[in-house]
Amino acid sequence: MAASAVERVLARVKGEGIEVVDLKFVNLFGGWHHISVPLSQVDASLFSEGIAFDGSSVPGFKSLEAGDMLLLADPATAARDPFWDRPALSMIAQPVEADTKAPFARDPRAILAKADALLAASGIATGSLWAPEFEFYIFDAVTYLNDINTAMYRIDSAEADWNSAVGPDSNLGYKIPRQGGYHASPPLDQLFNLRAEMVAELEAAGIPVRYHHHEVGGPGQSEIEVLEQPLRAAADNALRVKYIIKMTAVRHKKTVTFMPKPLYNEAGSGMHFHQRLMKGPRNLFWDPKGYAGLSKLALQYIAGQLVHAPALLAFTNPSTNSYKRLVPGFEAPVKTIFGLANRSAAIRIPKYADTAATKRFEFRPPDATCNVYLAMAAQLLAGLDGIRRRLDPSQLGFGPYDVNVFALPEAEKARLGSLPTSLREAMLALEADHEFLLAGDVFSRELIAAWIHAKIEDEYNAVRNRPHPYEISLYFDA
């Protein structure tokens, strides 16, 4: 009889001399937590009975008077964690109710699983393939402080042009101009060895990588692209990718941020989501006779995402900083349009993906402040709503636009639908348009209301009510 997944993990623990099993789980807003189990306590009960934890101390989970929860290890996610001094095996764990072991209603991973099940039950497709892109900055030093009488941050990078003539550690003339780092080669690209190490760690963890390169941002912006994976595996891997990239940087006394806009007047970092629906091995988005090789079903899916785009951004771009990236002039979308190879569009159809095996599109607004489980579930539900309603993106005025939207006459640009320009706008859009998220009970009204409240009160208002350092420059001598 073939060994079960649990038996294989336990055999691996024994065979590889593992001394600690590290369980990781995600809070409502996308942050990872972990609890570490010594070898003496590792057995089959880790997968069936679980480990107790306090859900009231996890952002977005439980209230204080009802905080008891359990974590159940998922054996399918087992991978070596190379950053421990002792041999460690990492697994993603599922938060469940302590008394019934029922799925927790606010567990983002369980919400994505419901979206995946809804897709399968619809009969439209048997699954979907996804590939987020990972853009990030690697910095040599970061300091910041916020107090009643102080608000400041300072960032440094050995690649930055501001270091071309500063001190003994200056960059000796090999400076990358602002917004001039795209595919820069050594010696301008000083981070290629570090990225190569990141990729080696990713592939050792079973995450297939397409390539890596320096990105547009001069002071240390990089990109690593992974290959497509099924919906849930792609989401799990997204958190693992961020963890491995950050920890590899820490190993070299550097720091990584996936923040959408850490530097003023430099390129921002996005997390574009490539996606397509599948029926068995058949790509449902492919039709060689359709626009850009897209099927009618693919265009309906695209229409669903563009119709709901303002509300989608509440989950795909859920930070105040997100909207400092979504501005003209930095290859970031601001209009709800689609087009072939068009990086000014919210949805781009890659021109190079022109076969039945590769045809897909990318939704370009998202960034890595999102909770990937919620962001991917919302995108899928929006697309399915477009299919259900047989929406036509051209009839709705979404394009296709195969021109640079920023170069259009102002009158024509004004007729195009716009993405939200602030976190508050996105939350108000979600408040007005969320019925599509309730399909199959994937999202609940309670969760959506809690999300909107937290994002407006704890983030938008918290930033809005604080004096900004630039305001001191503008208005101190009033």
XYZ file of C-alpha atoms in Angstrom:
478
model
C 0.000 0.000 0.000
C 1.283 3.458 -0.908
C 2.273 5.650 2.009
C -0.069 8.515 2.843
C 1.050 12.140 2.608
C 1.340 12.275 6.403
C 3.418 9.091 6.497
C 5.728 10.471 3.823
C 6.292 13.670 5.803
C 7.004 11.753 9.017
C 9.421 9.499 7.134
C 11.110 12.577 5.730
C 11.458 14.075 9.210
C 13.208 10.912 10.345
C 15.263 10.359 7.199
C 16.572 13.914 6.922
C 17.374 14.335 10.600
C 14.833 17.134 11.063
C 14.959 18.662 14.547
C 12.142 21.205 14.281
C 8.899 21.428 12.309
C 7.856 25.025 11.681
C 4.165 25.719 11.042
C 3.310 28.927 9.189
C -0.125 30.505 8.759
C -1.501 33.766 7.415
C -3.610 36.384 9.181
C -6.563 38.173 7.592
C -4.396 40.964 6.194
C -1.711 38.759 4.636
C 1.020 38.631 7.287
C 2.683 35.330 8.117
C 2.938 33.883 11.642
C 4.740 30.739 12.779
C 4.953 28.269 15.624
C 7.816 25.789 15.967
C 7.423 22.191 17.114
C 10.454 20.219 18.405
C 11.087 16.730 17.074
C 9.904 15.138 20.332
C 6.367 16.444 19.688
C 6.130 15.618 15.980
C 3.757 12.767 15.136
C 0.570 12.115 13.159
C -1.513 14.158 15.612
C 0.089 17.307 14.202
C -2.082 16.759 11.120
C -5.290 15.526 12.772
C -5.461 17.055 16.271
C -3.351 20.132 15.640
C -1.539 22.691 17.772
C -3.446 25.161 19.952
C -2.983 28.909 19.532
C -4.631 32.179 20.564
C -6.683 33.504 17.661
C -7.437 36.749 19.501
C -3.781 37.767 19.143
C -3.802 37.302 15.349
C -4.848 40.393 13.333
C -8.349 39.988 11.952
C -9.112 36.643 13.612
C -10.942 36.188 16.960
C -12.130 38.284 19.879
C -10.501 37.997 23.308
C -13.311 36.024 24.944
C -13.347 33.319 22.229
C -9.767 33.083 21.045
C -8.968 29.358 21.266
C -8.095 27.857 17.877
C -6.098 24.996 16.358
C -3.539 24.751 13.562
C -3.573 21.635 11.362
C -0.393 21.032 9.363
C -0.838 20.555 5.599
C 1.539 17.754 4.526
C 1.370 18.803 0.867
C 3.274 22.003 1.711
C 6.285 20.410 3.430
C 9.621 21.949 2.411
C 13.025 22.392 4.021
C 13.588 25.802 5.579
C 17.231 26.700 4.842
C 17.409 29.664 7.209
C 17.440 27.749 10.490
C 20.681 26.793 12.219
C 19.094 23.447 13.121
C 17.575 21.145 10.437
C 14.015 22.433 9.952
C 11.007 21.403 7.905
C 8.375 24.037 7.165
C 4.669 23.469 6.496
C 1.717 25.774 5.985
C -0.989 25.165 8.572
C -4.752 25.597 8.438
C -6.447 27.525 11.294
C -9.620 25.721 12.414
C -12.181 26.045 15.194
C -10.911 24.464 18.418
C -14.098 22.579 19.316
C -15.316 21.309 15.937
C -12.184 21.528 13.758
C -14.421 23.228 11.200
C -12.766 25.658 8.770
C -12.412 29.149 10.237
C -14.626 31.658 8.397
C -11.903 34.331 8.303
C -9.079 32.036 7.229
C -7.890 33.488 3.898
C -6.564 30.130 2.704
C -9.949 28.487 3.319
C -11.644 31.321 1.409
C -9.438 30.642 -1.615
C -10.209 26.923 -1.357
C -13.925 27.769 -1.545
C -13.324 29.870 -4.657
C -11.442 26.972 -6.241
C -14.302 24.598 -5.385
C -16.839 27.043 -6.836
C -14.929 27.098 -10.120
C -14.917 23.299 -10.315
C -18.616 23.069 -9.398
C -19.560 25.630 -12.059
C -18.697 23.240 -14.875
C -16.935 26.090 -16.675
C -13.449 24.804 -15.898
C -11.736 22.129 -13.864
C -9.093 24.497 -12.545
C -6.956 27.542 -13.197
C -3.261 28.394 -13.527
C -1.705 31.478 -11.950
C 1.690 33.173 -11.869
C 2.222 36.317 -9.788
C 5.219 38.485 -10.628
C 7.445 39.546 -7.728
C 8.892 43.055 -7.912
C 10.803 44.380 -4.915
C 13.592 46.672 -3.770
C 16.789 45.470 -2.110
C 18.228 48.150 0.171
C 21.455 48.368 2.152
C 19.988 50.461 4.966
C 16.530 51.543 6.090
C 15.604 53.645 9.124
C 12.250 55.190 9.989
C 10.563 56.823 12.962
C 7.099 58.186 13.699
C 6.432 60.041 16.942
C 4.493 63.092 18.081
C 7.414 65.381 17.192
C 9.200 63.302 14.545
C 8.300 61.710 11.229
C 11.130 60.501 9.038
C 12.569 57.697 6.965
C 15.906 57.219 5.255
C 16.747 54.587 2.658
C 20.127 53.787 1.139
C 21.340 51.628 -1.729
C 24.855 51.100 -3.045
C 23.403 51.230 -6.569
C 21.749 54.618 -6.108
C 22.901 57.632 -8.087
C 22.870 59.709 -4.895
C 25.924 57.674 -3.758
C 28.112 58.402 -6.790
C 30.438 60.675 -4.812
C 29.805 59.898 -1.166
C 32.421 58.450 1.170
C 34.646 55.370 0.833
C 31.652 53.138 0.033
C 30.505 55.180 -2.956
C 29.547 53.239 -6.062
C 32.707 54.300 -7.938
C 30.872 55.672 -10.937
C 28.701 52.644 -11.631
C 25.429 54.376 -10.926
C 22.014 53.510 -12.326
C 20.049 56.594 -13.424
C 16.633 57.066 -11.898
C 14.102 54.860 -13.685
C 17.026 53.485 -15.716
C 17.609 50.080 -14.152
C 15.625 47.799 -16.482
C 17.778 44.743 -17.293
C 20.897 46.644 -16.218
C 23.973 44.432 -16.453
C 26.972 44.201 -14.094
C 28.790 46.174 -12.866
C 25.730 48.464 -12.750
C 23.651 45.545 -11.480
C 25.349 44.791 -8.163
C 22.649 42.375 -7.013
C 22.809 39.586 -9.601
C 24.619 37.161 -7.296
C 22.148 37.810 -4.484
C 19.183 37.254 -6.813
C 20.796 34.066 -8.121
C 21.041 32.822 -4.531
C 17.383 33.706 -3.972
C 16.416 31.727 -7.072
C 18.513 28.746 -5.981
C 16.705 28.714 -2.631
C 13.312 29.021 -4.353
C 13.986 26.116 -6.683
C 15.368 24.020 -3.819
C 11.998 24.619 -2.130
C 10.189 23.294 -5.209
C 9.142 26.667 -6.628
C 9.911 26.814 -10.380
C 11.398 30.134 -11.557
C 11.229 31.596 -15.076
C 13.993 34.185 -14.655
C 15.268 37.125 -12.603
C 16.612 40.560 -13.530
C 17.180 44.123 -12.387
C 14.018 46.209 -12.690
C 13.454 49.817 -13.757
C 14.061 51.368 -10.336
C 17.706 52.415 -10.080
C 18.381 51.856 -6.353
C 18.073 48.078 -6.090
C 14.746 47.232 -7.736
C 14.588 43.596 -8.824
C 12.116 41.110 -10.240
C 11.765 37.348 -9.985
C 9.136 35.626 -12.112
C 7.851 32.158 -11.278
C 6.131 29.630 -13.535
C 2.392 28.994 -13.486
C 0.906 26.831 -10.762
C -2.649 25.756 -9.881
C -4.589 28.386 -7.936
C -3.977 27.245 -4.359
C -0.369 26.184 -4.908
C 0.377 29.549 -6.537
C -1.013 31.386 -3.502
C 0.911 29.237 -1.021
C 4.066 29.720 -3.064
C 3.589 33.498 -3.158
C 4.044 33.688 0.615
C 6.972 31.287 0.461
C 8.592 33.374 -2.292
C 8.366 36.559 -0.227
C 9.742 34.753 2.834
C 12.695 33.249 0.956
C 13.557 36.517 -0.795
C 13.489 38.483 2.475
C 15.439 35.895 4.442
C 18.121 35.535 1.763
C 18.611 39.303 1.858
C 18.861 39.242 5.662
C 21.537 36.552 5.329
C 23.619 39.194 3.504
C 22.738 42.029 5.880
C 20.425 43.667 3.371
C 16.702 44.329 3.560
C 13.929 43.741 1.027
C 10.629 45.577 0.694
C 7.668 44.651 -1.485
C 6.096 48.020 -0.616
C 4.473 49.436 -3.783
C 6.155 52.853 -3.668
C 9.090 53.135 -1.239
C 10.845 55.919 -3.198
C 9.371 59.152 -4.513
C 9.696 59.620 -8.286
C 11.050 56.098 -8.813
C 9.397 53.036 -10.291
C 6.914 51.276 -8.042
C 6.689 47.547 -7.383
C 3.637 45.607 -8.485
C 2.439 42.025 -8.313
C 0.837 41.369 -11.688
C -1.239 38.185 -11.762
C -0.997 36.045 -14.920
C -3.987 33.710 -15.117
C -6.007 31.343 -17.300
C -8.802 28.807 -16.909
C -8.285 25.148 -17.777
C -10.545 22.195 -18.550
C -8.258 19.249 -18.022
C -5.228 19.952 -20.237
C -7.154 22.390 -22.491
C -6.558 26.121 -22.183
C -10.025 27.702 -22.182
C -8.607 31.147 -22.966
C -7.203 30.109 -26.378
C -8.922 30.741 -29.701
C -6.607 31.461 -32.660
C -9.462 33.305 -34.415
C -10.252 35.626 -31.509
C -8.771 39.012 -30.672
C -5.143 38.459 -29.586
C -5.823 34.710 -29.669
C -8.375 34.960 -26.866
C -11.567 32.927 -26.682
C -15.001 34.443 -26.129
C -14.949 32.955 -22.629
C -11.622 34.680 -21.901
C -13.050 38.026 -23.013
C -16.089 37.533 -20.771
C -13.741 36.755 -17.867
C -11.730 39.907 -18.654
C -14.942 41.951 -18.771
C -15.888 40.675 -15.317
C -12.576 41.801 -13.854
C -12.785 45.229 -15.487
C -16.423 45.783 -14.467
C -15.512 45.014 -10.863
C -11.988 46.504 -10.962
C -12.635 49.397 -8.529
C -13.988 46.940 -5.933
C -11.267 44.384 -6.710
C -8.602 46.907 -5.773
C -9.894 46.860 -2.195
C -8.296 43.398 -2.003
C -5.530 43.597 -4.620
C -4.242 47.052 -3.588
C -5.216 47.330 0.088
C -2.748 49.948 1.364
C -2.514 53.722 1.285
C 0.877 53.327 -0.399
C -0.705 51.301 -3.217
C -2.186 54.440 -4.752
C 1.141 56.265 -4.873
C 2.176 53.588 -7.397
C -0.998 53.772 -9.522
C -0.165 57.101 -11.164
C 0.729 58.044 -14.758
C 4.341 57.898 -15.895
C 5.591 54.714 -14.247
C 4.116 51.845 -16.356
C 1.363 51.438 -13.767
C -2.275 51.255 -14.913
C -4.825 53.919 -14.050
C -7.630 53.086 -16.521
C -9.940 50.064 -16.747
C -8.975 48.946 -20.252
C -7.377 45.902 -21.888
C -5.045 45.462 -24.843
C -2.384 43.351 -26.514
C 1.113 43.966 -25.088
C -0.174 47.217 -23.548
C 1.521 48.022 -20.253
C -0.627 51.113 -19.764
C -3.726 48.891 -19.539
C -5.200 47.311 -16.419
C -5.237 44.010 -18.312
C -2.404 43.166 -20.695
C -2.397 40.192 -23.068
C 1.268 39.208 -23.529
C 2.130 39.170 -27.246
C 4.708 36.425 -26.745
C 2.143 34.049 -25.179
C 0.562 33.169 -28.521
C -0.051 29.411 -28.441
C -2.673 27.105 -26.989
C -0.160 26.104 -24.332
C 0.654 29.644 -23.213
C -2.289 31.987 -23.921
C -3.168 34.025 -20.835
C -3.503 37.594 -19.615
C -2.212 39.552 -16.645
C -4.178 41.747 -14.255
C -1.663 44.543 -13.640
C -2.971 46.743 -10.781
C -2.181 44.461 -7.781
C 0.773 44.850 -5.458
C 2.319 42.720 -2.744
C 0.606 44.469 0.168
C -2.354 42.262 -0.732
C -3.327 39.071 1.037
C -2.712 36.817 -1.973
C -5.446 34.355 -0.962
C -8.123 37.046 -0.859
C -6.770 38.891 -3.904
C -6.741 35.759 -6.052
C -10.159 34.619 -4.841
C -11.630 38.038 -5.662
C -10.075 38.101 -9.143
C -11.411 34.621 -9.900
C -14.916 35.490 -8.705
C -14.961 38.689 -10.769
C -13.954 36.761 -13.874
C -16.565 34.068 -13.261
C -19.214 36.756 -12.833
C -18.282 38.093 -16.262
C -18.710 34.612 -17.748
C -22.017 34.055 -15.955
C -23.384 37.373 -17.241
C -21.827 36.923 -20.722
C -20.252 40.363 -20.546
C -18.517 41.765 -23.627
C -15.557 44.039 -22.767
C -15.743 45.878 -26.099
C -19.437 46.665 -25.740
C -18.710 47.962 -22.238
C -16.060 50.354 -23.576
C -13.015 48.596 -22.133
C -11.220 48.267 -25.465
C -9.212 46.703 -26.831
C -6.769 49.594 -26.707
C -3.467 48.836 -28.391
C -2.109 52.349 -27.862
C -0.456 54.076 -24.922
C -3.457 55.331 -22.972
C -1.362 58.119 -21.432
C -0.777 59.547 -24.941
C -4.479 59.756 -25.810
C -6.157 63.177 -26.051
C -7.484 64.344 -22.710
C -11.092 64.200 -23.890
C -10.717 60.563 -24.915
C -8.930 59.635 -21.680
C -11.731 61.248 -19.694
C -14.238 58.852 -21.259
C -12.373 55.795 -19.997
C -13.150 54.164 -16.686
C -10.639 54.916 -13.950
C -9.180 52.887 -11.126
C -9.519 54.254 -7.577
C -6.980 56.894 -6.632
C -7.000 56.203 -2.884
C -7.563 53.391 -0.426
C -10.797 55.052 0.685
C -12.126 55.129 -2.891
C -11.385 51.423 -3.259
C -13.162 50.593 0.000
C -16.212 52.628 -0.983
C -16.233 50.803 -4.325
C -16.181 47.469 -2.486
C -18.990 48.620 -0.211
C -21.103 49.426 -3.287
C -20.114 46.382 -5.360
C -19.527 43.091 -3.547
C -22.409 40.805 -4.504
C -20.139 38.935 -6.931
C -17.900 37.982 -3.988
C -20.772 36.280 -2.160
C -21.205 33.592 -4.840
C -20.837 30.136 -3.302
C -20.437 31.764 0.129
C -16.777 32.341 -0.728
C -16.721 35.731 0.985
C -19.219 36.788 3.644
C -20.824 40.167 4.210
C -19.370 40.108 7.731
C -15.804 39.667 6.465
C -16.209 42.358 3.809
C -17.592 44.822 6.378
C -14.744 44.041 8.783
C -12.192 44.492 5.980
C -13.603 47.880 4.976
C -13.729 49.101 8.581
C -10.151 48.032 9.338
C -8.709 49.507 6.170
C -10.441 52.870 6.539
C -10.101 53.319 10.309
C -6.744 51.660 11.006
C -4.881 52.617 7.832
C -6.493 55.323 5.689
C -7.553 57.554 8.594
C -4.362 56.803 10.527
C -2.299 58.179 7.633
C -4.713 61.007 6.760
C -4.741 62.389 10.311
C -0.958 62.613 10.677
C 1.047 65.659 9.551
C 3.329 64.698 6.652
C 6.992 65.804 6.604
C 6.472 67.487 3.237
C 3.688 69.577 4.772
C 6.305 71.078 7.086
C 8.280 72.160 4.005
C 5.183 73.604 2.379
C 3.412 75.275 5.262
C 5.685 75.788 8.296
C 6.204 79.468 7.518
C 2.470 80.136 7.324
